XYZ file of N, CA, C and O in Angstrom:
736
model
N 12.763 -57.339 20.579
C 13.619 -56.058 20.570
C 13.368 -55.353 19.192
O 13.748 -54.223 19.114
N 12.626 -55.944 18.251
C 12.413 -55.195 16.976
C 11.271 -54.100 17.226
O 10.327 -54.393 17.894
N 11.516 -52.945 16.756
C 10.452 -51.824 16.928
C 9.160 -52.271 16.346
O 9.094 -53.023 15.335
N 8.127 -51.941 17.043
C 6.781 -52.438 16.703
C 6.027 -51.665 15.618
O 4.926 -51.894 15.299
N 6.652 -50.641 15.076
C 6.028 -49.810 14.132
C 6.088 -50.310 12.587
O 5.429 -49.766 11.757
N 6.984 -51.274 12.402
C 7.159 -51.752 10.919
C 7.679 -53.214 10.946
O 7.406 -53.910 11.935
N 8.282 -53.525 9.975
C 8.825 -54.890 9.865
C 7.750 -55.963 9.883
O 6.738 -55.812 9.098
N 7.954 -56.895 10.725
C 6.958 -58.043 10.766
C 5.556 -57.549 11.242
O 4.551 -58.199 11.080
N 5.479 -56.353 11.837
C 4.232 -55.830 12.352
C 3.459 -55.065 11.242
O 2.313 -54.689 11.421
N 4.111 -54.795 10.131
C 3.442 -53.956 9.062
C 2.101 -54.480 8.635
O 1.198 -53.662 8.488
N 1.991 -55.826 8.290
C 0.638 -56.301 7.897
C -0.452 -56.026 9.003
O -1.540 -55.764 8.617
N -0.016 -56.224 10.240
C -0.992 -55.904 11.333
C -1.414 -54.485 11.263
O -2.715 -54.199 11.307
N -0.499 -53.534 11.221
C -0.805 -52.123 11.160
C -1.624 -51.732 9.919
O -2.518 -50.921 10.023
N -1.308 -52.347 8.776
C -2.052 -52.054 7.573
C -3.551 -52.464 7.741
O -4.458 -51.758 7.398
N -3.733 -53.670 8.324
C -5.068 -54.081 8.528
C -5.777 -53.255 9.527
O -6.969 -52.920 9.403
N -5.111 -53.039 10.691
C -5.810 -52.243 11.720
C -6.142 -50.814 11.288
O -7.306 -50.375 11.593
N -5.249 -50.111 10.569
C -5.542 -48.769 10.180
C -6.582 -48.711 9.020
O -7.303 -47.722 8.950
N -6.694 -49.840 8.270
C -7.741 -49.799 7.269
C -9.194 -49.831 7.822
O -10.104 -49.472 7.163
N -9.303 -50.203 9.033
C -10.606 -50.219 9.753
C -11.167 -48.846 10.115
O -12.230 -48.649 10.464
N -10.149 -47.839 10.114
C -10.549 -46.502 10.398
C -11.135 -46.368 11.765
O -12.155 -45.638 12.015
N -10.668 -47.072 12.715
C -10.998 -46.930 14.181
C -9.886 -46.520 14.974
O -8.728 -46.417 14.544
N -10.185 -45.819 16.165
C -9.089 -45.226 16.858
C -8.098 -46.405 17.386
O -8.627 -47.573 17.588
N -6.875 -46.057 17.397
C -5.836 -47.033 17.923
C -5.293 -46.576 19.235
O -4.937 -45.412 19.332
N -5.405 -47.456 20.264
C -4.950 -47.068 21.598
C -3.630 -47.759 21.873
O -3.538 -48.998 21.808
N -2.574 -46.943 22.306
C -1.322 -47.445 22.538
C -0.958 -47.360 24.026
O -1.255 -46.402 24.695
N -0.514 -48.469 24.624
C 0.016 -48.472 25.909
C 1.518 -48.565 25.797
O 2.104 -49.641 25.530
N 2.291 -47.437 25.933
C 3.682 -47.466 25.766
C 4.352 -47.979 27.042
O 3.890 -47.773 28.081
N 5.481 -48.514 26.705
C 6.259 -49.116 27.911
C 7.635 -48.507 27.995
O 7.898 -47.509 27.458
N 8.567 -49.150 28.739
C 9.904 -48.754 28.840
C 10.788 -49.413 27.699
O 11.981 -49.245 27.781
N 10.171 -50.059 26.783
C 10.919 -50.693 25.678
C 11.292 -52.120 25.981
O 10.934 -52.714 26.978
N 12.159 -52.621 25.071
C 12.528 -54.033 25.154
C 13.411 -54.425 26.316
O 13.455 -55.555 26.767
N 13.970 -53.485 27.052
C 14.762 -53.774 28.251
C 13.898 -54.133 29.424
O 14.305 -54.807 30.407
N 12.605 -53.714 29.316
C 11.672 -54.093 30.487
C 12.024 -53.321 31.733
O 11.738 -53.844 32.913
N 12.695 -52.242 31.646
C 13.023 -51.462 32.857
C 11.860 -51.169 33.799
O 10.733 -50.858 33.201
N 12.020 -51.201 35.092
C 10.783 -50.838 35.944
C 10.618 -49.349 35.853
O 11.493 -48.557 35.614
N 9.280 -49.046 36.034
C 8.918 -47.542 35.947
C 9.796 -46.746 37.031
O 9.984 -45.597 36.933
N 10.120 -47.439 38.150
C 10.852 -46.818 39.232
C 12.365 -46.645 38.973
O 13.066 -45.941 39.577
N 12.846 -47.393 37.913
C 14.304 -47.303 37.488
C 14.330 -46.157 36.556
O 14.353 -46.338 35.385
N 14.475 -45.001 37.084
C 14.249 -43.710 36.460
C 15.056 -43.593 35.173
O 14.462 -43.317 34.066
N 16.332 -43.752 35.179
C 17.109 -43.457 33.957
C 16.803 -44.368 32.767
O 16.582 -43.916 31.625
N 16.715 -45.752 33.083
C 16.393 -46.614 31.946
C 14.928 -46.497 31.608
O 14.634 -46.557 30.387
N 13.992 -46.262 32.550
C 12.688 -46.110 32.258
C 12.406 -44.830 31.325
O 11.680 -44.931 30.402
N 13.074 -43.737 31.713
C 12.812 -42.533 30.964
C 13.354 -42.749 29.573
O 12.642 -42.354 28.623
N 14.560 -43.172 29.366
C 15.032 -43.318 27.941
C 14.275 -44.351 27.274
O 14.084 -44.132 26.079
N 13.926 -45.430 27.838
C 13.055 -46.422 27.100
C 11.789 -45.864 26.633
O 11.292 -46.069 25.589
N 11.092 -45.156 27.556
C 9.790 -44.593 27.270
C 9.952 -43.492 26.122
O 9.094 -43.535 25.174
N 10.873 -42.672 26.228
C 11.150 -41.726 25.148
C 11.416 -42.338 23.839
O 11.003 -41.948 22.738
N 12.111 -43.452 23.825
C 12.383 -44.240 22.566
C 11.019 -44.809 22.086
O 10.767 -44.782 20.853
N 10.170 -45.269 22.939
C 8.880 -45.836 22.458
C 8.086 -44.719 21.891
O 7.343 -44.874 20.898
N 8.156 -43.480 22.458
C 7.497 -42.353 21.855
C 8.026 -42.047 20.380
O 7.372 -41.702 19.520
N 9.329 -42.216 20.233
C 9.931 -42.033 18.855
C 9.385 -43.022 17.907
O 9.112 -42.769 16.710
N 9.183 -44.269 18.343
C 8.561 -45.329 17.531
C 7.135 -44.896 17.239
O 6.706 -44.999 16.005
N 6.432 -44.459 18.161
C 5.088 -43.910 17.957
C 5.028 -42.748 16.869
O 4.155 -42.672 16.028
N 5.989 -41.830 17.003
C 6.000 -40.848 16.013
C 6.237 -41.333 14.636
O 5.596 -40.916 13.687
N 7.094 -42.278 14.444
C 7.275 -42.939 13.171
C 6.072 -43.537 12.674
O 5.639 -43.408 11.456
N 5.378 -44.283 13.582
C 4.053 -44.867 13.236
C 3.093 -43.951 12.732
O 2.428 -44.106 11.739
N 2.981 -42.786 13.450
C 2.021 -41.701 13.143
C 2.339 -41.071 11.758
O 1.480 -40.690 11.015
N 3.686 -40.965 11.548
C 4.102 -40.431 10.261
C 3.686 -41.335 9.085
O 3.311 -40.919 7.964
N 3.721 -42.727 9.288
C 3.268 -43.640 8.305
C 1.733 -43.727 8.149
O 1.297 -43.925 7.071
N 0.984 -43.434 9.213
C -0.395 -43.457 9.135
C -1.032 -42.143 9.670
O -1.530 -42.110 10.700
N -0.712 -41.125 8.885
C -1.078 -39.780 9.398
C -2.623 -39.465 9.627
O -2.898 -38.569 10.388
N -3.488 -40.346 9.016
C -4.943 -40.047 9.195
C -5.427 -40.847 10.345
O -6.625 -40.648 10.638
N -4.639 -41.641 11.005
C -5.148 -42.474 12.057
C -5.338 -41.646 13.384
O -4.500 -40.884 13.684
N -6.439 -41.841 14.003
C -6.708 -41.253 15.310
C -6.161 -42.176 16.338
O -6.404 -43.398 16.304
N -5.433 -41.757 17.215
C -4.800 -42.623 18.184
C -4.647 -41.923 19.556
O -4.794 -40.641 19.612
N -4.427 -42.684 20.557
C -4.342 -42.305 21.962
C -3.304 -43.052 22.729
O -3.131 -44.292 22.501
N -2.662 -42.389 23.726
C -1.804 -43.080 24.573
C -2.613 -43.263 25.903
O -3.173 -42.379 26.505
N -2.756 -44.594 26.332
C -3.479 -44.955 27.513
C -2.625 -44.830 28.698
O -1.386 -44.731 28.699
N -3.273 -44.708 29.857
C -2.661 -44.674 31.135
C -1.872 -43.428 31.408
O -1.070 -43.428 32.495
N -1.939 -42.403 30.595
C -1.145 -41.189 30.909
C 0.300 -41.490 30.551
O 0.705 -42.198 29.760
N 1.115 -40.661 31.222
C 2.575 -40.711 31.068
C 3.241 -41.467 32.268
O 2.584 -41.646 33.271
N 4.473 -41.829 32.112
C 5.187 -42.553 33.227
C 5.591 -41.581 34.295
O 6.789 -41.404 34.503
N 4.633 -41.098 34.970
C 4.896 -40.035 35.976
C 5.986 -40.390 36.996
O 6.761 -39.588 37.343
N 5.933 -41.571 37.549
C 6.826 -41.995 38.589
C 8.287 -42.003 38.132
O 9.092 -41.784 38.939
N 8.466 -42.145 36.848
C 9.802 -42.135 36.261
C 10.375 -40.649 36.253
O 11.563 -40.442 36.058
N 9.492 -39.703 36.367
C 9.901 -38.251 36.321
C 9.701 -37.553 37.635
O 9.482 -36.220 37.653
N 9.586 -38.192 38.753
C 9.455 -37.681 40.054
C 10.664 -36.980 40.483
O 11.768 -37.592 40.436
N 10.563 -35.806 41.065
C 11.619 -35.109 41.764
C 11.072 -34.558 43.054
O 10.333 -33.605 43.041
N 11.269 -35.407 44.041
C 10.611 -35.118 45.282
C 9.127 -35.409 45.112
O 8.639 -36.398 44.762
N 8.272 -34.353 45.508
C 6.864 -34.445 45.364
C 6.328 -33.728 44.112
O 5.226 -33.342 44.065
N 7.274 -33.555 43.126
C 6.770 -32.966 41.856
C 7.080 -33.888 40.663
O 8.078 -34.620 40.787
N 6.305 -33.722 39.660
C 6.512 -34.449 38.445
C 7.161 -33.436 37.485
O 6.572 -32.404 37.219
N 8.353 -33.764 36.993
C 9.021 -32.809 36.184
C 9.217 -33.493 34.811
O 10.022 -34.427 34.592
N 8.399 -33.118 33.867
C 8.336 -33.882 32.584
C 9.324 -33.075 31.527
O 9.311 -31.816 31.456
N 10.139 -33.781 30.830
C 11.074 -33.098 29.854
C 10.372 -32.562 28.568
O 9.227 -33.208 28.313
N 10.850 -31.626 27.942
C 10.203 -31.141 26.771
C 10.006 -32.299 25.759
O 8.969 -32.205 24.923
N 10.978 -33.216 25.713
C 10.845 -34.286 24.676
C 9.560 -35.086 24.778
O 9.061 -35.695 23.768
N 9.032 -35.185 25.882
C 7.789 -35.923 26.111
C 6.587 -35.461 25.455
O 5.616 -36.223 25.134
N 6.653 -34.208 25.015
C 5.577 -33.594 24.348
C 5.669 -33.693 22.852
O 4.698 -33.365 22.118
N 6.752 -34.140 22.353
C 6.903 -34.195 20.865
C 5.927 -35.001 20.084
O 5.368 -34.530 19.100
N 5.440 -36.178 20.568
C 4.400 -36.832 19.843
C 3.109 -36.104 19.703
O 2.313 -36.239 18.714
N 2.820 -35.144 20.618
C 1.554 -34.458 20.552
C 1.547 -33.307 19.540
O 0.570 -32.594 19.420
N 2.604 -33.141 18.805
C 2.583 -32.277 17.658
C 1.639 -32.858 16.607
O 1.035 -32.053 15.826
N 1.323 -34.059 16.658
C 0.318 -34.684 15.813
C -1.053 -34.419 16.440
O -1.395 -34.963 17.601
N -1.956 -33.660 15.748
C -3.265 -33.365 16.224
C -4.199 -34.520 16.439
O -5.255 -34.351 17.098
N -3.809 -35.783 15.820
C -4.606 -36.844 15.970
C -4.290 -37.753 17.182
O -4.893 -38.862 17.389
N -3.354 -37.314 18.039
C -2.949 -38.118 19.139
C -3.610 -37.449 20.475
O -3.449 -36.195 20.650
N -4.169 -38.258 21.302
C -4.686 -37.889 22.564
C -4.164 -38.559 23.633
O -3.288 -39.523 23.460
N -4.383 -38.197 24.876
C -3.705 -38.830 26.096
C -4.842 -39.055 27.150
O -5.656 -38.211 27.467
N -4.733 -40.278 27.782
C -5.574 -40.573 28.933
C -5.001 -39.851 30.198
O -3.915 -39.892 30.476
N -5.861 -39.278 30.878
C -5.601 -38.652 32.153
C -5.996 -39.677 33.266
O -7.125 -39.976 33.501
N -4.956 -40.243 33.850
C -5.212 -41.397 34.701
C -4.098 -41.406 35.734
O -3.245 -42.210 35.764
N -4.174 -40.392 36.689
C -3.071 -40.353 37.711
C -3.140 -41.445 38.806
O -2.084 -42.002 39.088
N -4.351 -41.622 39.400
C -4.314 -42.617 40.603
C -3.655 -43.947 40.218
O -3.004 -44.579 41.083
N -3.947 -44.552 39.120
C -3.459 -45.842 38.834
C -1.989 -45.861 38.557
O -1.316 -46.886 38.895
N -1.402 -44.764 38.126
C -0.019 -44.678 37.814
C 0.807 -44.233 39.047
O 1.922 -44.649 39.160
N 0.191 -43.340 39.863
C 1.017 -42.772 40.874
C 0.245 -42.664 42.276
O 0.783 -41.868 43.171
N -0.822 -43.281 42.320
C -1.708 -43.194 43.530
C -0.998 -43.792 44.753
O -1.451 -43.366 45.907
N 0.065 -44.570 44.653
C 0.835 -45.023 45.831
C 1.867 -44.018 46.328
O 2.315 -44.215 47.420
N 2.072 -42.990 45.484
C 3.147 -41.986 45.907
C 2.469 -40.803 46.558
O 3.099 -40.187 47.399
N 1.193 -40.459 46.134
C 0.495 -39.339 46.734
C -0.827 -39.754 47.178
O -1.472 -40.719 46.648
N -1.362 -39.028 48.199
C -2.772 -39.334 48.626
C -3.699 -38.440 48.007
O -3.493 -37.332 47.615
N -5.022 -38.946 47.926
C -6.195 -38.168 47.511
C -6.166 -36.885 48.345
O -5.964 -36.930 49.542
N -6.363 -35.705 47.730
C -6.773 -35.463 46.393
C -5.806 -35.282 45.356
O -6.016 -34.552 44.336
N -4.643 -35.721 45.557
C -3.448 -35.730 44.613
C -3.177 -34.263 44.143
O -2.984 -34.039 42.919
N -3.011 -33.377 45.069
C -2.659 -32.027 44.804
C -1.342 -31.954 44.126
O -1.133 -31.029 43.256
N -0.466 -32.889 44.274
C 0.845 -32.909 43.694
C 0.790 -33.062 42.151
O 1.683 -32.583 41.404
N -0.280 -33.587 41.636
C -0.410 -33.830 40.111
C -1.110 -32.712 39.410
O -1.103 -32.578 38.244
N -1.749 -31.745 40.218
C -2.519 -30.701 39.570
C -1.610 -29.913 38.645
O -2.009 -29.522 37.481
N -0.400 -29.476 39.014
C 0.468 -28.681 38.056
C 0.729 -29.502 36.769
O 0.804 -28.981 35.737
N 0.883 -30.824 36.882
C 1.086 -31.633 35.664
C -0.085 -31.593 34.742
O 0.031 -31.527 33.573
N -1.321 -31.743 35.348
C -2.510 -31.763 34.511
C -2.635 -30.354 33.912
O -3.035 -30.264 32.741
N -2.345 -29.276 34.617
C -2.389 -27.918 34.112
C -1.396 -27.809 32.897
O -1.803 -27.247 31.804
N -0.214 -28.391 33.013
C 0.778 -28.412 31.919
C 0.239 -29.169 30.633
O 0.404 -28.862 29.555
N -0.411 -30.279 30.918
C -1.040 -31.149 29.867
C -2.061 -30.307 29.106
O -2.059 -30.341 27.933
N -2.842 -29.649 29.766
C -3.997 -28.822 29.175
C -3.323 -27.695 28.297
O -3.677 -27.510 27.175
N -2.221 -27.098 28.828
C -1.522 -26.018 28.061
C -0.903 -26.625 26.849
O -0.905 -26.011 25.728
N -0.120 -27.699 26.987
C 0.725 -28.193 25.921
C -0.022 -29.139 24.914
O 0.286 -29.118 23.732
N -1.085 -29.779 25.360
C -1.870 -30.771 24.457
C -3.239 -30.188 24.175
O -3.735 -30.279 23.020
N -3.880 -29.663 25.221
C -5.277 -29.127 24.969
C -6.300 -30.114 25.645
O -6.076 -31.278 25.497
N -7.282 -29.551 26.293
C -8.306 -30.361 26.904
C -9.009 -31.185 25.883
O -9.567 -32.245 26.237
N -8.990 -30.703 24.635
C -9.809 -31.482 23.546
C -9.037 -32.709 23.128
O -9.548 -33.471 22.375
N -7.796 -32.916 23.728
C -7.133 -34.266 23.463
C -6.744 -34.941 24.744
O -5.846 -35.809 24.705
N -7.429 -34.581 25.760
C -7.199 -35.266 27.016
C -8.418 -36.012 27.436
O -9.474 -35.494 27.310
N -8.347 -37.235 27.953
C -9.484 -38.133 28.273
C -9.357 -38.748 29.597
O -8.304 -39.406 29.880
N -10.267 -38.426 30.496
C -10.334 -39.099 31.884
C -10.468 -40.622 31.685
O -11.080 -41.133 30.772
N -9.744 -41.251 32.520
C -9.735 -42.687 32.596
C -9.439 -43.246 33.977
O -8.927 -42.597 34.829
N -9.803 -44.492 34.226
C -9.659 -45.000 35.560
C -8.724 -46.301 35.667
O -8.073 -46.586 36.606
N -8.689 -47.014 34.548
C -8.127 -48.427 34.513
C -8.773 -49.162 35.685
O -8.096 -50.018 36.384
N -9.974 -49.161 35.811
C -10.783 -49.839 36.835
C -10.534 -51.391 36.454
O -10.601 -51.779 35.426
N -10.435 -52.191 37.462
C -10.555 -52.006 38.927
C -9.207 -51.638 39.586
O -9.121 -51.464 40.757
N -8.169 -51.599 38.777
C -6.725 -51.485 39.342
C -6.608 -50.206 40.074
O -5.754 -50.188 41.099
N -7.221 -49.152 39.887
C -7.042 -47.918 40.477
C -7.609 -48.023 41.997
O -7.238 -47.273 42.891
N -8.480 -49.013 42.272
C -9.143 -49.138 43.605
C -7.955 -49.540 44.636
O -8.323 -49.472 45.830
N -6.855 -49.777 44.221
C -5.723 -50.007 45.133
C -5.372 -48.743 45.899
O -4.825 -48.795 46.929
N -5.740 -47.606 45.239
C -5.311 -46.309 45.698
C -6.511 -45.315 46.027
O -6.276 -44.439 46.818
N -7.573 -45.444 45.317
C -8.703 -44.584 45.631
C -10.003 -45.152 44.999
O -9.878 -46.186 44.263
N -11.058 -44.575 45.463
C -12.366 -45.025 44.812
C -12.615 -44.390 43.543
O -11.922 -43.439 43.147
N -13.593 -44.878 42.823
C -14.005 -44.350 41.519
C -14.336 -42.865 41.758
O -13.884 -42.027 41.001
N -15.166 -42.578 42.793
C -15.627 -41.207 42.975
C -14.393 -40.309 43.203
O -14.247 -39.184 42.781
N -13.408 -40.758 44.014
C -12.216 -40.006 44.297
C -11.492 -39.714 42.999
O -10.882 -38.581 42.780
N -11.447 -40.729 42.063
C -10.701 -40.479 40.864
C -11.317 -39.448 39.997
O -10.639 -38.726 39.159
N -12.615 -39.271 40.103
C -13.316 -38.113 39.452
C -13.094 -36.841 40.196
O -12.885 -35.807 39.560
N -13.339 -36.898 41.454
C -13.272 -35.693 42.347
C -11.937 -35.044 42.247
O -11.865 -33.755 42.207
N -10.870 -35.703 42.159
C -9.533 -35.012 42.140
C -9.385 -34.117 40.981
O -8.746 -33.093 40.994
N -10.134 -34.380 39.929
C -10.162 -33.544 38.706
C -11.336 -32.559 38.778
O -11.132 -31.299 38.677
N -12.492 -33.033 39.008
C -13.723 -32.246 39.004
C -13.823 -31.195 40.094
O -14.313 -30.052 39.931
N -13.266 -31.527 41.305
C -13.427 -30.643 42.407
C -12.114 -29.832 42.765
O -12.160 -28.764 43.271
N -10.965 -30.444 42.472
C -9.671 -29.877 42.862
C -8.878 -29.156 41.759
O -7.860 -28.427 42.040
N -9.202 -29.347 40.497
C -8.534 -28.803 39.431
C -9.318 -27.548 39.023
O -9.902 -27.473 37.919
N -9.320 -26.507 39.865
C -10.099 -25.317 39.695
C -9.592 -24.463 38.542
O -10.306 -23.460 38.105
N -8.527 -24.779 38.003
C -7.956 -24.001 36.887
C -8.743 -24.276 35.552
O -8.704 -23.576 34.557
N -9.413 -25.541 35.710
C -10.151 -25.874 34.414
C -11.451 -25.157 34.256
O -12.202 -24.994 35.181
N -11.707 -24.643 32.979
C -12.967 -23.996 32.699
C -13.944 -25.144 32.579
O -13.728 -26.380 32.439
N -15.281 -24.812 32.667
C -16.403 -25.687 32.415
C -16.238 -26.533 31.167
O -16.494 -27.743 31.222
N -15.893 -25.800 30.138
C -15.693 -26.565 28.802
C -14.623 -27.471 28.804
O -14.696 -28.618 28.341
N -13.466 -27.081 29.326
C -12.318 -27.978 29.516
C -12.597 -29.222 30.257
O -12.255 -30.391 29.996
N -13.308 -28.959 31.472
C -13.747 -30.095 32.290
C -14.629 -31.066 31.482
O -14.483 -32.336 31.561
N -15.469 -30.554 30.838
C -16.383 -31.345 30.002
C -15.696 -32.223 28.945
O -16.067 -33.444 28.735
N -14.703 -31.615 28.310
C -13.927 -32.402 27.378
C -13.108 -33.507 28.007
O -13.201 -34.634 27.555
N -12.454 -33.147 29.043
C -11.622 -34.219 29.722
C -12.501 -35.299 30.243
O -12.054 -36.455 30.186
N -13.624 -35.001 30.853
C -14.432 -35.941 31.594
C -15.418 -36.735 30.666
O -16.290 -37.378 31.057
N -15.278 -36.625 29.294
C -16.047 -37.358 28.438
C -16.174 -36.867 27.038
O -16.408 -37.665 26.082
N -16.062 -35.583 26.791
C -16.237 -35.002 25.520
C -15.208 -35.507 24.545
O -15.514 -35.826 23.346
N -13.989 -35.549 24.946
C -12.815 -35.946 24.064
C -13.074 -37.433 23.660
O -12.937 -37.846 22.473
N -13.368 -38.257 24.617
C -13.484 -39.678 24.337
C -14.742 -39.905 23.404
O -14.696 -40.742 22.503
N -15.787 -39.112 23.639
C -16.942 -39.286 22.770
C -16.676 -38.818 21.282
O -17.067 -39.587 20.416
N -15.831 -37.849 21.135
C -15.408 -37.394 19.804
C -14.613 -38.498 19.176
O -14.860 -38.873 17.963
N -13.613 -38.986 19.870
C -12.716 -40.041 19.312
C -13.416 -41.252 18.856
O -13.181 -41.941 17.929
N -14.365 -41.661 19.826
C -15.143 -42.937 19.594
C -16.419 -42.668 18.678
O -17.113 -43.677 18.418
N -16.639 -41.379 18.330
C -17.807 -41.001 17.446
C -19.056 -41.547 18.105
O -19.933 -42.194 17.490
N -19.264 -41.178 19.360
C -20.472 -41.420 20.062
C -21.007 -40.031 20.624
O -20.292 -39.096 20.644
N -22.295 -40.098 20.905
C -22.884 -38.783 21.544
C -22.255 -38.525 22.858
O -22.089 -39.489 23.624
N -21.944 -37.298 23.037
C -21.310 -36.824 24.349
C -22.290 -36.942 25.454
O -23.510 -36.775 25.312
């Protein structure tokens, strides 16, 4: 139940950040362990985890970090739409924080390929965070429960027509290459 940004965890974070490598966070619903489908507890737990992340980023402002697996979309479903609260964007005020774009593994059981229902959410992510801080991901092989690898790419590359060629390049590898300091 102790927040993971300080206390007993401080020596770990001091050592990890001294390496000057990207830190990848998989945020949860917090110590209550609420199910992602238990919307009210999951939403409040996740937003609290984000507040802990914000404190962590304030302590280590030069650290490059990313949230894996995207956002807890299923906790913010309203019918066939994902409705994200303004509070969910607060951590992204830090320019060193990026987000994995990984819809099929999180919500592939709710919508079918080509996941047209998530397109407005990705568009909002591009507007609020920027394509230069979004990274395509699959969480292979777990996404294969809902779609193939090719479909996980196609739903972005072929159906998100609002993306410019540059934005698509960033999301589909450019951002990850920059964060990992490898050639794109």
